[in-house]
JSON list of C-alpha atoms in Angstrom, two decimals:
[
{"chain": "A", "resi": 1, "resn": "UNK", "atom": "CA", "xyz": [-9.06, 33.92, -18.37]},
{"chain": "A", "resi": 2, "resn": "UNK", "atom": "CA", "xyz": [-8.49, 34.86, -22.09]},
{"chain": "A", "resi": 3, "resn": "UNK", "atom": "CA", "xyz": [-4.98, 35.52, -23.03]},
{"chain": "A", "resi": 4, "resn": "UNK", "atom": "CA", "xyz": [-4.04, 39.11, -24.69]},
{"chain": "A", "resi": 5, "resn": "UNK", "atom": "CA", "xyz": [-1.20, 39.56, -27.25]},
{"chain": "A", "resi": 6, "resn": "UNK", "atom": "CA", "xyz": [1.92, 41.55, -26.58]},
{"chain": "A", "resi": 7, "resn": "UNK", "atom": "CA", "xyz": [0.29, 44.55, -28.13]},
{"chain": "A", "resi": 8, "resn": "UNK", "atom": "CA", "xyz": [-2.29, 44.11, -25.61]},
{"chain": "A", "resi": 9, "resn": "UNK", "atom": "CA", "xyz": [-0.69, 44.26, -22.23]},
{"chain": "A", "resi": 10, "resn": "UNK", "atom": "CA", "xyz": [-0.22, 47.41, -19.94]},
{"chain": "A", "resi": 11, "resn": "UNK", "atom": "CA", "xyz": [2.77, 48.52, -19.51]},
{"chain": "A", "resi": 12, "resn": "UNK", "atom": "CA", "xyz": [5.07, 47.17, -17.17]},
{"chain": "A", "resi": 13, "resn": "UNK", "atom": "CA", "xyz": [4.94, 48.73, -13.89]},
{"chain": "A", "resi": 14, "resn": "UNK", "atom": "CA", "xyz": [7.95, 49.72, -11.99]},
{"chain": "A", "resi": 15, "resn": "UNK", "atom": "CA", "xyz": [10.03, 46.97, -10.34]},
{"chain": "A", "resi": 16, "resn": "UNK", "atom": "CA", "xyz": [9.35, 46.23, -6.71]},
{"chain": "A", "resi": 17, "resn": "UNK", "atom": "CA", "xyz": [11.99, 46.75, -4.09]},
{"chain": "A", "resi": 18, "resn": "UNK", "atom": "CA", "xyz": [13.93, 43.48, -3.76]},
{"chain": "A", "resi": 19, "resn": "UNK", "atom": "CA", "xyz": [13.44, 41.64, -0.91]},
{"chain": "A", "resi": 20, "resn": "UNK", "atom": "CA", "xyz": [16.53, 42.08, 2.03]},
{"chain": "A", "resi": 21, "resn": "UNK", "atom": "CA", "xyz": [18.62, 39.86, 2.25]},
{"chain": "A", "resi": 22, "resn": "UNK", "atom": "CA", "xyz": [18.43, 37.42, 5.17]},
{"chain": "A", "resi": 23, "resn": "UNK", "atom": "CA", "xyz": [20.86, 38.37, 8.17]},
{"chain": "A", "resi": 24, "resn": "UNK", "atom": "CA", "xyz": [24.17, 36.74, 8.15]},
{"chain": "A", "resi": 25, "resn": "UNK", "atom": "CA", "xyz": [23.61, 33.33, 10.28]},
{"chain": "A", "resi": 26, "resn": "UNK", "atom": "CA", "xyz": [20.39, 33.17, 10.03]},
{"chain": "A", "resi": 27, "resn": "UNK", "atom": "CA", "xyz": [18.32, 30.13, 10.00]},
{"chain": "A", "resi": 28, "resn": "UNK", "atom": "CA", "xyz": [16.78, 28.81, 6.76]},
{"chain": "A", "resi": 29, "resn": "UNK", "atom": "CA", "xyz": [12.77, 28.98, 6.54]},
{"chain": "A", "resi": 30, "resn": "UNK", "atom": "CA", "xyz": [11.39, 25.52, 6.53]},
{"chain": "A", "resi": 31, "resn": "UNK", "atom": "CA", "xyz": [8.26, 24.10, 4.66]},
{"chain": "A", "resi": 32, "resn": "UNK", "atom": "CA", "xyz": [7.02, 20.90, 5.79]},
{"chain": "A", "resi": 33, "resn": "UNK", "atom": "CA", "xyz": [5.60, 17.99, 3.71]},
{"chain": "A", "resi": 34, "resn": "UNK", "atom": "CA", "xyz": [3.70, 15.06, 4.54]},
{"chain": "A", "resi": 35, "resn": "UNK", "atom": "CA", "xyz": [4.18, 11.80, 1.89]},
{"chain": "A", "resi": 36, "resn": "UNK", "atom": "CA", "xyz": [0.62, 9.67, 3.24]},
{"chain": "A", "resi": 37, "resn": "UNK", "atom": "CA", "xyz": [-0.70, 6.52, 1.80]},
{"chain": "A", "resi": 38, "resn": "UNK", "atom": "CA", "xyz": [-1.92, 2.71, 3.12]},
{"chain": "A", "resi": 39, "resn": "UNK", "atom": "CA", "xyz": [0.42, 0.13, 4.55]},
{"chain": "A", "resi": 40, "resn": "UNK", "atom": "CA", "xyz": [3.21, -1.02, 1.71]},
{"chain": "A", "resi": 41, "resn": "UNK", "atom": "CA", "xyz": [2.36, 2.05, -0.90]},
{"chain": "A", "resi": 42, "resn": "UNK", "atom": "CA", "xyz": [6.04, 2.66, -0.90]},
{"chain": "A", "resi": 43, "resn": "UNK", "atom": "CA", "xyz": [6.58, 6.30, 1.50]},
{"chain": "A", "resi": 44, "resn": "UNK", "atom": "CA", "xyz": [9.72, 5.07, 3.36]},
{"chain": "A", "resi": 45, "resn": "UNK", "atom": "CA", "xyz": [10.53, 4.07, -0.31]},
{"chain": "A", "resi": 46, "resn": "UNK", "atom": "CA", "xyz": [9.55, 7.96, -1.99]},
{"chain": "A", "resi": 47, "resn": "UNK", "atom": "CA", "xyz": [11.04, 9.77, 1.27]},
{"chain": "A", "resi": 48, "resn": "UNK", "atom": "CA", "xyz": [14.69, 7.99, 0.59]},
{"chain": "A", "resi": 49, "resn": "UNK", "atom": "CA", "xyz": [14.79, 8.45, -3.12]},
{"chain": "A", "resi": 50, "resn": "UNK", "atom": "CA", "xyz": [14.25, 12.51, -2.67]},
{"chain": "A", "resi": 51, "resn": "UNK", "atom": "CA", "xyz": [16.15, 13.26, 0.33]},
{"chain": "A", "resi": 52, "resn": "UNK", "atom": "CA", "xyz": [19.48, 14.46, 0.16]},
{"chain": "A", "resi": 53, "resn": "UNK", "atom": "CA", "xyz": [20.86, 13.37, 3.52]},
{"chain": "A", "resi": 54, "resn": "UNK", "atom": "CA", "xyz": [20.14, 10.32, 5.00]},
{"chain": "A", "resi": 55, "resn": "UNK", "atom": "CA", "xyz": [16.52, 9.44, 5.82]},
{"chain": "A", "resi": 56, "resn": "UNK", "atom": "CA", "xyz": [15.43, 8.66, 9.40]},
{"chain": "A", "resi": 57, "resn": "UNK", "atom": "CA", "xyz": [13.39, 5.53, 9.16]},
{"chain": "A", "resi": 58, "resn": "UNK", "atom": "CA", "xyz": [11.59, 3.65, 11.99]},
{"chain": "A", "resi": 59, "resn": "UNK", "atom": "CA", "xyz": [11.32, 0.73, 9.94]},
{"chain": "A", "resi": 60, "resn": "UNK", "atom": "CA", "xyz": [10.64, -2.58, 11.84]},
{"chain": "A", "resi": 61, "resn": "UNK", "atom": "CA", "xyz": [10.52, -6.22, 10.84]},
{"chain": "A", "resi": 62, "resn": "UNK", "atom": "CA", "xyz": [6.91, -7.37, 10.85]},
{"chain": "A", "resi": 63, "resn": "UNK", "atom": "CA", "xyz": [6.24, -9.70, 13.37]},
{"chain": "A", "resi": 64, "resn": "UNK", "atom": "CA", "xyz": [4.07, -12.99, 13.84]},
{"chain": "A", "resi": 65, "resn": "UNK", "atom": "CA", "xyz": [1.70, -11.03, 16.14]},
{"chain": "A", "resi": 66, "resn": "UNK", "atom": "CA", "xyz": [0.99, -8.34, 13.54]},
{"chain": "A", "resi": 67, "resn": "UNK", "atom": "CA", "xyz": [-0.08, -10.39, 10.27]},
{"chain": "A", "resi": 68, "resn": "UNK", "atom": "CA", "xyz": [-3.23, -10.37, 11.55]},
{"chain": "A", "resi": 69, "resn": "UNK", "atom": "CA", "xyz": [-3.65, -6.74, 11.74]},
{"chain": "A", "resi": 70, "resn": "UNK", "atom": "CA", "xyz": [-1.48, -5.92, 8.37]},
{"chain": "A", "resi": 71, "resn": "UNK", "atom": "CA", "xyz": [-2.89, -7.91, 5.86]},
{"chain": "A", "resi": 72, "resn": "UNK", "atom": "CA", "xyz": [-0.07, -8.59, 3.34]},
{"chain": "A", "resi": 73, "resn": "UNK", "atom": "CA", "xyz": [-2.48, -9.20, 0.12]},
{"chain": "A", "resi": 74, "resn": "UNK", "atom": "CA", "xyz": [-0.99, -8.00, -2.72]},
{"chain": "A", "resi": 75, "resn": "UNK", "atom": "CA", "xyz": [2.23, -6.96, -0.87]},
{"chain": "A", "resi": 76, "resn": "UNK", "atom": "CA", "xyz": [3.57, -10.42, 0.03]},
{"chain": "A", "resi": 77, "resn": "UNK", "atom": "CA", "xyz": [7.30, -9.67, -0.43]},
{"chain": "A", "resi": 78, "resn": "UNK", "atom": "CA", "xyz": [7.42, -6.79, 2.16]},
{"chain": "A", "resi": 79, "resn": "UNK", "atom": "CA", "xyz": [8.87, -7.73, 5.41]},
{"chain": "A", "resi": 80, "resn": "UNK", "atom": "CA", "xyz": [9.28, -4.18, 7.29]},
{"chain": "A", "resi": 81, "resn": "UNK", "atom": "CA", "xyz": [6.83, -1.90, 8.24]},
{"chain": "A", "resi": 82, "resn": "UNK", "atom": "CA", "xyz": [7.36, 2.20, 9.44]},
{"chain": "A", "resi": 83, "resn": "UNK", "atom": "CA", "xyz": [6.21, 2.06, 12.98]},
{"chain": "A", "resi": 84, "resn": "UNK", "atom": "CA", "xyz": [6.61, 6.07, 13.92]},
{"chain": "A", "resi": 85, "resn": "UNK", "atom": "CA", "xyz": [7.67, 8.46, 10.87]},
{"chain": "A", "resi": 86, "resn": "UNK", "atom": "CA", "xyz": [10.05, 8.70, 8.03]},
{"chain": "A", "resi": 87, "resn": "UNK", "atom": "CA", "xyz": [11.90, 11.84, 7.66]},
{"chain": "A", "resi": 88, "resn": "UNK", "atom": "CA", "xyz": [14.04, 13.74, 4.94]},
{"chain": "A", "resi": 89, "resn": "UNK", "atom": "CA", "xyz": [15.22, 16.81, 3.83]},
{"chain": "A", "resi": 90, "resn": "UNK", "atom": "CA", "xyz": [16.17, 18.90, 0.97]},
{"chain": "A", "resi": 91, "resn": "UNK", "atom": "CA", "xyz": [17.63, 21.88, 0.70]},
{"chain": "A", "resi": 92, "resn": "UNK", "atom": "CA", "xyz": [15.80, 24.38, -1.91]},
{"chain": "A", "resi": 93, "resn": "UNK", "atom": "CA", "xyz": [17.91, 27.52, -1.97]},
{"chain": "A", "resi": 94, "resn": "UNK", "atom": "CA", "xyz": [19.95, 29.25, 0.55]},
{"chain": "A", "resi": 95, "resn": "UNK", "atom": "CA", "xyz": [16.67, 30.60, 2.62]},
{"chain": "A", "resi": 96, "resn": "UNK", "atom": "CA", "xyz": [14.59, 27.42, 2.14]},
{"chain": "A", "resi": 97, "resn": "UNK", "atom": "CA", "xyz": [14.99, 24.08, 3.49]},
{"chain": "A", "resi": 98, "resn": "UNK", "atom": "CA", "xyz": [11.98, 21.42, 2.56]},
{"chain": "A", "resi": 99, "resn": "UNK", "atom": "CA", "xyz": [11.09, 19.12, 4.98]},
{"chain": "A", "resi": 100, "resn": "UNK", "atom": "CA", "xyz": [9.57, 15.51, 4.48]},
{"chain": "A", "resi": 101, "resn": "UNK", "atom": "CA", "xyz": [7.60, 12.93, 7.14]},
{"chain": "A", "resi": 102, "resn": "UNK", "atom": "CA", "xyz": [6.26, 9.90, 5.73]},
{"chain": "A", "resi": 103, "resn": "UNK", "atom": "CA", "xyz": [3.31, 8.91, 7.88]},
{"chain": "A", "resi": 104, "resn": "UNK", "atom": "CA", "xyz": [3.21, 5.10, 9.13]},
{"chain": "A", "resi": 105, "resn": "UNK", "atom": "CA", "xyz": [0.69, 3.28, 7.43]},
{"chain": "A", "resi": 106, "resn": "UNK", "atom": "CA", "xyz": [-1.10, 1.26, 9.61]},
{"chain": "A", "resi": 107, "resn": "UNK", "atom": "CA", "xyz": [-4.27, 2.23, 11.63]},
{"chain": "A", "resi": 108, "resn": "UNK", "atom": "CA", "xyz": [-3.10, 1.31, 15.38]},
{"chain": "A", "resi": 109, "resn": "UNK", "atom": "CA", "xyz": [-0.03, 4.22, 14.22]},
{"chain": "A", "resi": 110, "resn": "UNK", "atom": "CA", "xyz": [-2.76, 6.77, 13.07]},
{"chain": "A", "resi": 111, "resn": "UNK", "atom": "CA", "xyz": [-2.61, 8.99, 16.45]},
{"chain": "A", "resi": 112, "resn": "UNK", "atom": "CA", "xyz": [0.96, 10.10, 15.34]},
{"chain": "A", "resi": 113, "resn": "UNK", "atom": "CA", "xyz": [-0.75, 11.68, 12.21]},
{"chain": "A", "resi": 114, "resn": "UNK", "atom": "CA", "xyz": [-2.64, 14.48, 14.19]},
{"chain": "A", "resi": 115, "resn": "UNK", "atom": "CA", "xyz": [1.21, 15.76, 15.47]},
{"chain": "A", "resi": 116, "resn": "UNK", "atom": "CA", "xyz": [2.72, 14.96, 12.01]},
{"chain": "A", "resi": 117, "resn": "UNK", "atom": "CA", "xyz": [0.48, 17.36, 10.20]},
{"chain": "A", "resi": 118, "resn": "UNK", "atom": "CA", "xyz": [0.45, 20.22, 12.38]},
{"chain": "A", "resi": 119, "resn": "UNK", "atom": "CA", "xyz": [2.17, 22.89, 10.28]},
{"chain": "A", "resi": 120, "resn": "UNK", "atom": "CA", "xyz": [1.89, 21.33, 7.11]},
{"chain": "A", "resi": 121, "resn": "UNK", "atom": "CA", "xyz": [1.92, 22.64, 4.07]},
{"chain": "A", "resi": 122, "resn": "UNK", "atom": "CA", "xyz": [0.32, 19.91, 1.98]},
{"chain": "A", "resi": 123, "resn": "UNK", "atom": "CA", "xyz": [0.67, 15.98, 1.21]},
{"chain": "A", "resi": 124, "resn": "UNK", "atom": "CA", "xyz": [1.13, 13.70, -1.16]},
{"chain": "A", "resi": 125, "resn": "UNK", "atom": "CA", "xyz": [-0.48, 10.55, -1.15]},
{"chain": "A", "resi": 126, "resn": "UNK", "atom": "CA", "xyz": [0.57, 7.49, -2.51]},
{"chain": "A", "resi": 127, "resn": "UNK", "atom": "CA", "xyz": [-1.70, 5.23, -4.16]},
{"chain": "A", "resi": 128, "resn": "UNK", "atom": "CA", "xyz": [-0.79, 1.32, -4.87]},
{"chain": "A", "resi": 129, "resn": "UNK", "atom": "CA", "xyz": [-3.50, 0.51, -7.77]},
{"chain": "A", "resi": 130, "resn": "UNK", "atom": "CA", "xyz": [-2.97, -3.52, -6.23]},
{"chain": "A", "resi": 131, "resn": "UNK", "atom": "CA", "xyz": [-4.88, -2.00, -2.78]},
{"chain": "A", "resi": 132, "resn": "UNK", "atom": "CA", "xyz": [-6.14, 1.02, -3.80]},
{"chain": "A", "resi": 133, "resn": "UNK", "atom": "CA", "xyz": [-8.68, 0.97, -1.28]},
{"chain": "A", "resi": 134, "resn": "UNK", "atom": "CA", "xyz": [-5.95, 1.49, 1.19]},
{"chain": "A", "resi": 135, "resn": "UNK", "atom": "CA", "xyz": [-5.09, 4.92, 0.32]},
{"chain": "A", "resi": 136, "resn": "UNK", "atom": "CA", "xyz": [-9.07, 6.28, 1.17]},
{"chain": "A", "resi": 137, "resn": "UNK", "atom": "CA", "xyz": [-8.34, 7.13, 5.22]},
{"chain": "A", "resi": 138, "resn": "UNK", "atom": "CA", "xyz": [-5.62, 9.55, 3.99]},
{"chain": "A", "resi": 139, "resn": "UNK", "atom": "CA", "xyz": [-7.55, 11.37, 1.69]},
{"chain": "A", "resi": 140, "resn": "UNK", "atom": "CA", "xyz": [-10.54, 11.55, 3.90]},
{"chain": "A", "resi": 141, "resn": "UNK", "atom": "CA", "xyz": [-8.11, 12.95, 6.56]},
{"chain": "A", "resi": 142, "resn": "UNK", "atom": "CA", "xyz": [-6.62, 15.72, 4.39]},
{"chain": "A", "resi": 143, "resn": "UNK", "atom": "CA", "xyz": [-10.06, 16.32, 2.88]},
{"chain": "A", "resi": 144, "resn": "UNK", "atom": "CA", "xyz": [-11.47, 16.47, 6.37]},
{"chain": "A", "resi": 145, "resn": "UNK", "atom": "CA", "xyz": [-8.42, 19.13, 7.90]},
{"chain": "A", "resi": 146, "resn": "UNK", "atom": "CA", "xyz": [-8.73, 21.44, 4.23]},
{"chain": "A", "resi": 147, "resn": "UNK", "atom": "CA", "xyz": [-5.16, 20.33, 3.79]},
{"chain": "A", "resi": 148, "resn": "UNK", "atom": "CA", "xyz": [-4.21, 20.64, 0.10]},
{"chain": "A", "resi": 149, "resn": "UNK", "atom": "CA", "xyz": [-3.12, 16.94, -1.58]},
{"chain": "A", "resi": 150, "resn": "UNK", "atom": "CA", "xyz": [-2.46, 15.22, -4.58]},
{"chain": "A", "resi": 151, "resn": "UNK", "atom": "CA", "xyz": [-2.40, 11.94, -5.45]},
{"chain": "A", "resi": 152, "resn": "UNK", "atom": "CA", "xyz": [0.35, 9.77, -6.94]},
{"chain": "A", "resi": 153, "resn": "UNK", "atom": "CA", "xyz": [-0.07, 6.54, -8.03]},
{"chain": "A", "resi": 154, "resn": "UNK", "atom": "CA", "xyz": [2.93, 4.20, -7.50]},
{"chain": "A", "resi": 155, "resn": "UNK", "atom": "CA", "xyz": [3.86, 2.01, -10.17]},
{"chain": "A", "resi": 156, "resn": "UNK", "atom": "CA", "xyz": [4.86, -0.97, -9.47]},
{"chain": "A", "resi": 157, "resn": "UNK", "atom": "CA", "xyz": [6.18, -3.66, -11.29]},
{"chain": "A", "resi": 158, "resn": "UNK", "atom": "CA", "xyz": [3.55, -5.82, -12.67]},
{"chain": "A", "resi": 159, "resn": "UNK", "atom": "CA", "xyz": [0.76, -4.11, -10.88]},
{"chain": "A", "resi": 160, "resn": "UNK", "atom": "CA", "xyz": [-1.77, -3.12, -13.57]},
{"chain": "A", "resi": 161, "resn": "UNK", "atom": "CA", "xyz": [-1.73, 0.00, -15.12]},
{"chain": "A", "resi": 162, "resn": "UNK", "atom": "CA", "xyz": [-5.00, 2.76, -14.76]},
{"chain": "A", "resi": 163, "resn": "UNK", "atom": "CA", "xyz": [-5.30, 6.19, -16.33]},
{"chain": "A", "resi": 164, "resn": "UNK", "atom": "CA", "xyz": [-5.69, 8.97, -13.96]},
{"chain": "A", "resi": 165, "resn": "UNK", "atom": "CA", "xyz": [-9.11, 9.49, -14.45]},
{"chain": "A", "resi": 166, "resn": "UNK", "atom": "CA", "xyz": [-10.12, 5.84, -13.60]},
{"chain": "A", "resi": 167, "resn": "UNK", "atom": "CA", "xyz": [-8.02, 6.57, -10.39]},
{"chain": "A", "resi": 168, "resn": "UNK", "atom": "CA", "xyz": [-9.82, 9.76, -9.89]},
{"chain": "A", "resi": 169, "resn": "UNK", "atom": "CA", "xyz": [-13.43, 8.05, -10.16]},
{"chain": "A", "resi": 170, "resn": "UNK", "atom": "CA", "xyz": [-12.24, 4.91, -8.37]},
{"chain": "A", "resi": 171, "resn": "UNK", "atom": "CA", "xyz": [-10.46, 7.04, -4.92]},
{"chain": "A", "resi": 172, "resn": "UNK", "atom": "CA", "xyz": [-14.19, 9.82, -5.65]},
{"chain": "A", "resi": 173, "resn": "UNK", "atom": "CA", "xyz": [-11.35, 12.63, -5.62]},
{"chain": "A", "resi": 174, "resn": "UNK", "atom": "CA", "xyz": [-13.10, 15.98, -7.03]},
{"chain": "A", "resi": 175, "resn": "UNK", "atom": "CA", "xyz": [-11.44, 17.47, -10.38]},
{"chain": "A", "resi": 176, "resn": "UNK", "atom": "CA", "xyz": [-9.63, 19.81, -8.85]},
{"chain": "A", "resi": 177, "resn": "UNK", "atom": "CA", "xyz": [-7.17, 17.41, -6.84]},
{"chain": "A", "resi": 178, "resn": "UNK", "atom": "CA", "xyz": [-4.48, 16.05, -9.26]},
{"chain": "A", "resi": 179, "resn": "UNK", "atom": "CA", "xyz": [-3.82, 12.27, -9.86]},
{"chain": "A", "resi": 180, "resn": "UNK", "atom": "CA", "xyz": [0.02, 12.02, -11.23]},
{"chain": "A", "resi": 181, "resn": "UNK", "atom": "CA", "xyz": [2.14, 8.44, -11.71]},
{"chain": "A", "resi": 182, "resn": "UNK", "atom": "CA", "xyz": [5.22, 8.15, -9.75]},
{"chain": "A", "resi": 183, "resn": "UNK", "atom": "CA", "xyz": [7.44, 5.40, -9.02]},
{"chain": "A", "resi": 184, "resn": "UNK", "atom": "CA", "xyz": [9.02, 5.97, -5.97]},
{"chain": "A", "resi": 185, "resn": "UNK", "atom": "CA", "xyz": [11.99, 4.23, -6.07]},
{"chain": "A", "resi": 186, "resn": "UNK", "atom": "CA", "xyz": [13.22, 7.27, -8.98]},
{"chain": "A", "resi": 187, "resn": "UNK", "atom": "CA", "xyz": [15.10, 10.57, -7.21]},
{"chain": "A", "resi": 188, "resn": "UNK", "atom": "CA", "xyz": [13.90, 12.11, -10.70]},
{"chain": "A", "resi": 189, "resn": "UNK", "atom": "CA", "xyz": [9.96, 11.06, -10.02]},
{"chain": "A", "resi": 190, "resn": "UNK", "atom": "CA", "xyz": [9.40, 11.42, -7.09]},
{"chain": "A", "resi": 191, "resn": "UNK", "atom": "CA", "xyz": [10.94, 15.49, -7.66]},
{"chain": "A", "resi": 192, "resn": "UNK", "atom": "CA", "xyz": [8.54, 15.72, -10.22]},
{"chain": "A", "resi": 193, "resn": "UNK", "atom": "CA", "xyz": [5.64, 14.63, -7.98]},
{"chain": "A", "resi": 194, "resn": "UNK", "atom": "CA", "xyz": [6.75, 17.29, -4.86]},
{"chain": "A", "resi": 195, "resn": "UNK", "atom": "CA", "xyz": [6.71, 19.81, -8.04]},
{"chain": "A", "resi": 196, "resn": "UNK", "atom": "CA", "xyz": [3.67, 18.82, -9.10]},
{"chain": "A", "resi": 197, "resn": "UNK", "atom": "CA", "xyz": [1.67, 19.84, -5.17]},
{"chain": "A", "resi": 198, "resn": "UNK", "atom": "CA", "xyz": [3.85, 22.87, -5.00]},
{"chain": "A", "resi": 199, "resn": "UNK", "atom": "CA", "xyz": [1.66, 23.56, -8.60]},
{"chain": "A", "resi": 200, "resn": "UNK", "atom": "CA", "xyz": [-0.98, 22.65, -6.81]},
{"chain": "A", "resi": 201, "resn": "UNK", "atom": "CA", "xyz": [-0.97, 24.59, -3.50]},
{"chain": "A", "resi": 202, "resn": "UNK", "atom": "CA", "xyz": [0.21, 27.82, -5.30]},
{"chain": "A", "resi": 203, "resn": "UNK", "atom": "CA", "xyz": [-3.85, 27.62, -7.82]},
{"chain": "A", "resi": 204, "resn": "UNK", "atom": "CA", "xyz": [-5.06, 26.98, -3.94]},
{"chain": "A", "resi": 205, "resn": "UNK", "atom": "CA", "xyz": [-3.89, 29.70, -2.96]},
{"chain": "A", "resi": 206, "resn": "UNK", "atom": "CA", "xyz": [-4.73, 32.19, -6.12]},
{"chain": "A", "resi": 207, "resn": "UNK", "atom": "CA", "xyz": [-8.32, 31.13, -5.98]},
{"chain": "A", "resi": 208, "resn": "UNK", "atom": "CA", "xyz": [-8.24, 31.50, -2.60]},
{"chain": "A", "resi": 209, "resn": "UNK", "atom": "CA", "xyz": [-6.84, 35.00, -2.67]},
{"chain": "A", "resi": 210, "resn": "UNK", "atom": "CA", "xyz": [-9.41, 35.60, -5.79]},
{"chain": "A", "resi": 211, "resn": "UNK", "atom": "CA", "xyz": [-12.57, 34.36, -3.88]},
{"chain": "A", "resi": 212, "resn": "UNK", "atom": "CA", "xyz": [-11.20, 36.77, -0.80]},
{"chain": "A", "resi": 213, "resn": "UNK", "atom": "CA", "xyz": [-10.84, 39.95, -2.84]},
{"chain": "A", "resi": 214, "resn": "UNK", "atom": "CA", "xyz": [-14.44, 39.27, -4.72]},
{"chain": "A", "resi": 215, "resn": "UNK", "atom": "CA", "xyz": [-16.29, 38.36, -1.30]},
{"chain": "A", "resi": 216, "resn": "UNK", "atom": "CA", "xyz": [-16.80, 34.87, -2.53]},
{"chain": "A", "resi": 217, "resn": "UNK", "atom": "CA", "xyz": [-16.76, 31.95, -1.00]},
{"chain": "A", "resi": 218, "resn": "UNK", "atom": "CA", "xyz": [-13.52, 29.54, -2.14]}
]
């Protein structure tokens, strides 16, 4: 869309009528996030740094029984895994309240996803570049449900460094989906990276509102 010079715009219509205020006591709305990647991307890690009370966690320490079905290549250190949900909150004015659920990684957990997503308004998912094969079942699964998601990739230390658009052709993600770097363990990033899918979901929505009004198909 071409841009028009000051000289060029109409004339400012008249303001809208605000918006009443919310009744006294009423609850906040809540918006509901989903932070998604493979075992050991670092979501119990994002969910913490963002949330402003306490996280719930279901970490548990990995067991003997369960190195053979979570591999630990590339993540050798970790020694906890999330076995239900992670969950935190922030508060984004005094009528909205954000609400985030890390998924658990592993693929014996997936049947929680199908509950965790109900309602959502988007995800983000986290990519580790060390197993970045790890992070194609959750973007097949928003892809699949026409849930809007972007992609962060979580930099970690001494893990090698890729450019968005290697991620982009290396995870097949279309050009509309953003790739962003985040490092989790940062309040200050991982902000930035909720920011960046609110972006994200609000285009969705334009072109979807645009395609609507012209009888096009999104």
């Amino acid at each position: 869309m071409a841009c028009v010079n000051d000289c060029d715009a109409p004339a400012p219509a008249a303001p809208a009528p605000a918006a009443p205020a919310p009744a006294e006591g009423a609850p906040p709305a809540t918006l509901k996030i989903l932070v998604a990647g493979g075992f050991g991307a670092g979501k119990t890690t994002f969910v913490g740094a963002v949330s402003e009370i306490e996280p719930l966690s279901t970490e548990e320490l990995l067991s003997g029984p369960g190195a053979g079905h979570d591999p630990l290549h590339g993540v050798q250190e970790k020694t906890t895994t999330t076995v239900a949900l992670d969950f935190g909150r922030i508060t984004l004015d005094g009528r909205h309240v954000l609400y985030l659920f890390g998924t658990p990684g592993q693929h014996r957990f997936w049947f929680l996803w199908e509950e965790l997503c109900a309602g959502a308004l988007g995800a983000v998912v986290l990519a580790d570049t060390r197993r970045l094969a790890d992070c194609f079942p959750a973007v097949d699964f928003f892809e699949r449900r026409g849930i809007g998601f972007i992609v962060a990739v979580n930099e970690f230390d001494g893990a090698h460094r890729y450019g968005p658009d290697e991620v982009r052709e290396a995870v097949g993600l279309g050009p509309e989906v953003p790739v962003v770097r985040c490092d989790a363990r940062l309040a200050s990033s991982g902000t930035g990276t909720l920011a960046a899918l609110v972006r994200h979901l609000l285009c969705m929505s334009t072109v979807s509102s645009s395609s609507s009004e012209s009888g096009e198909p999104p």
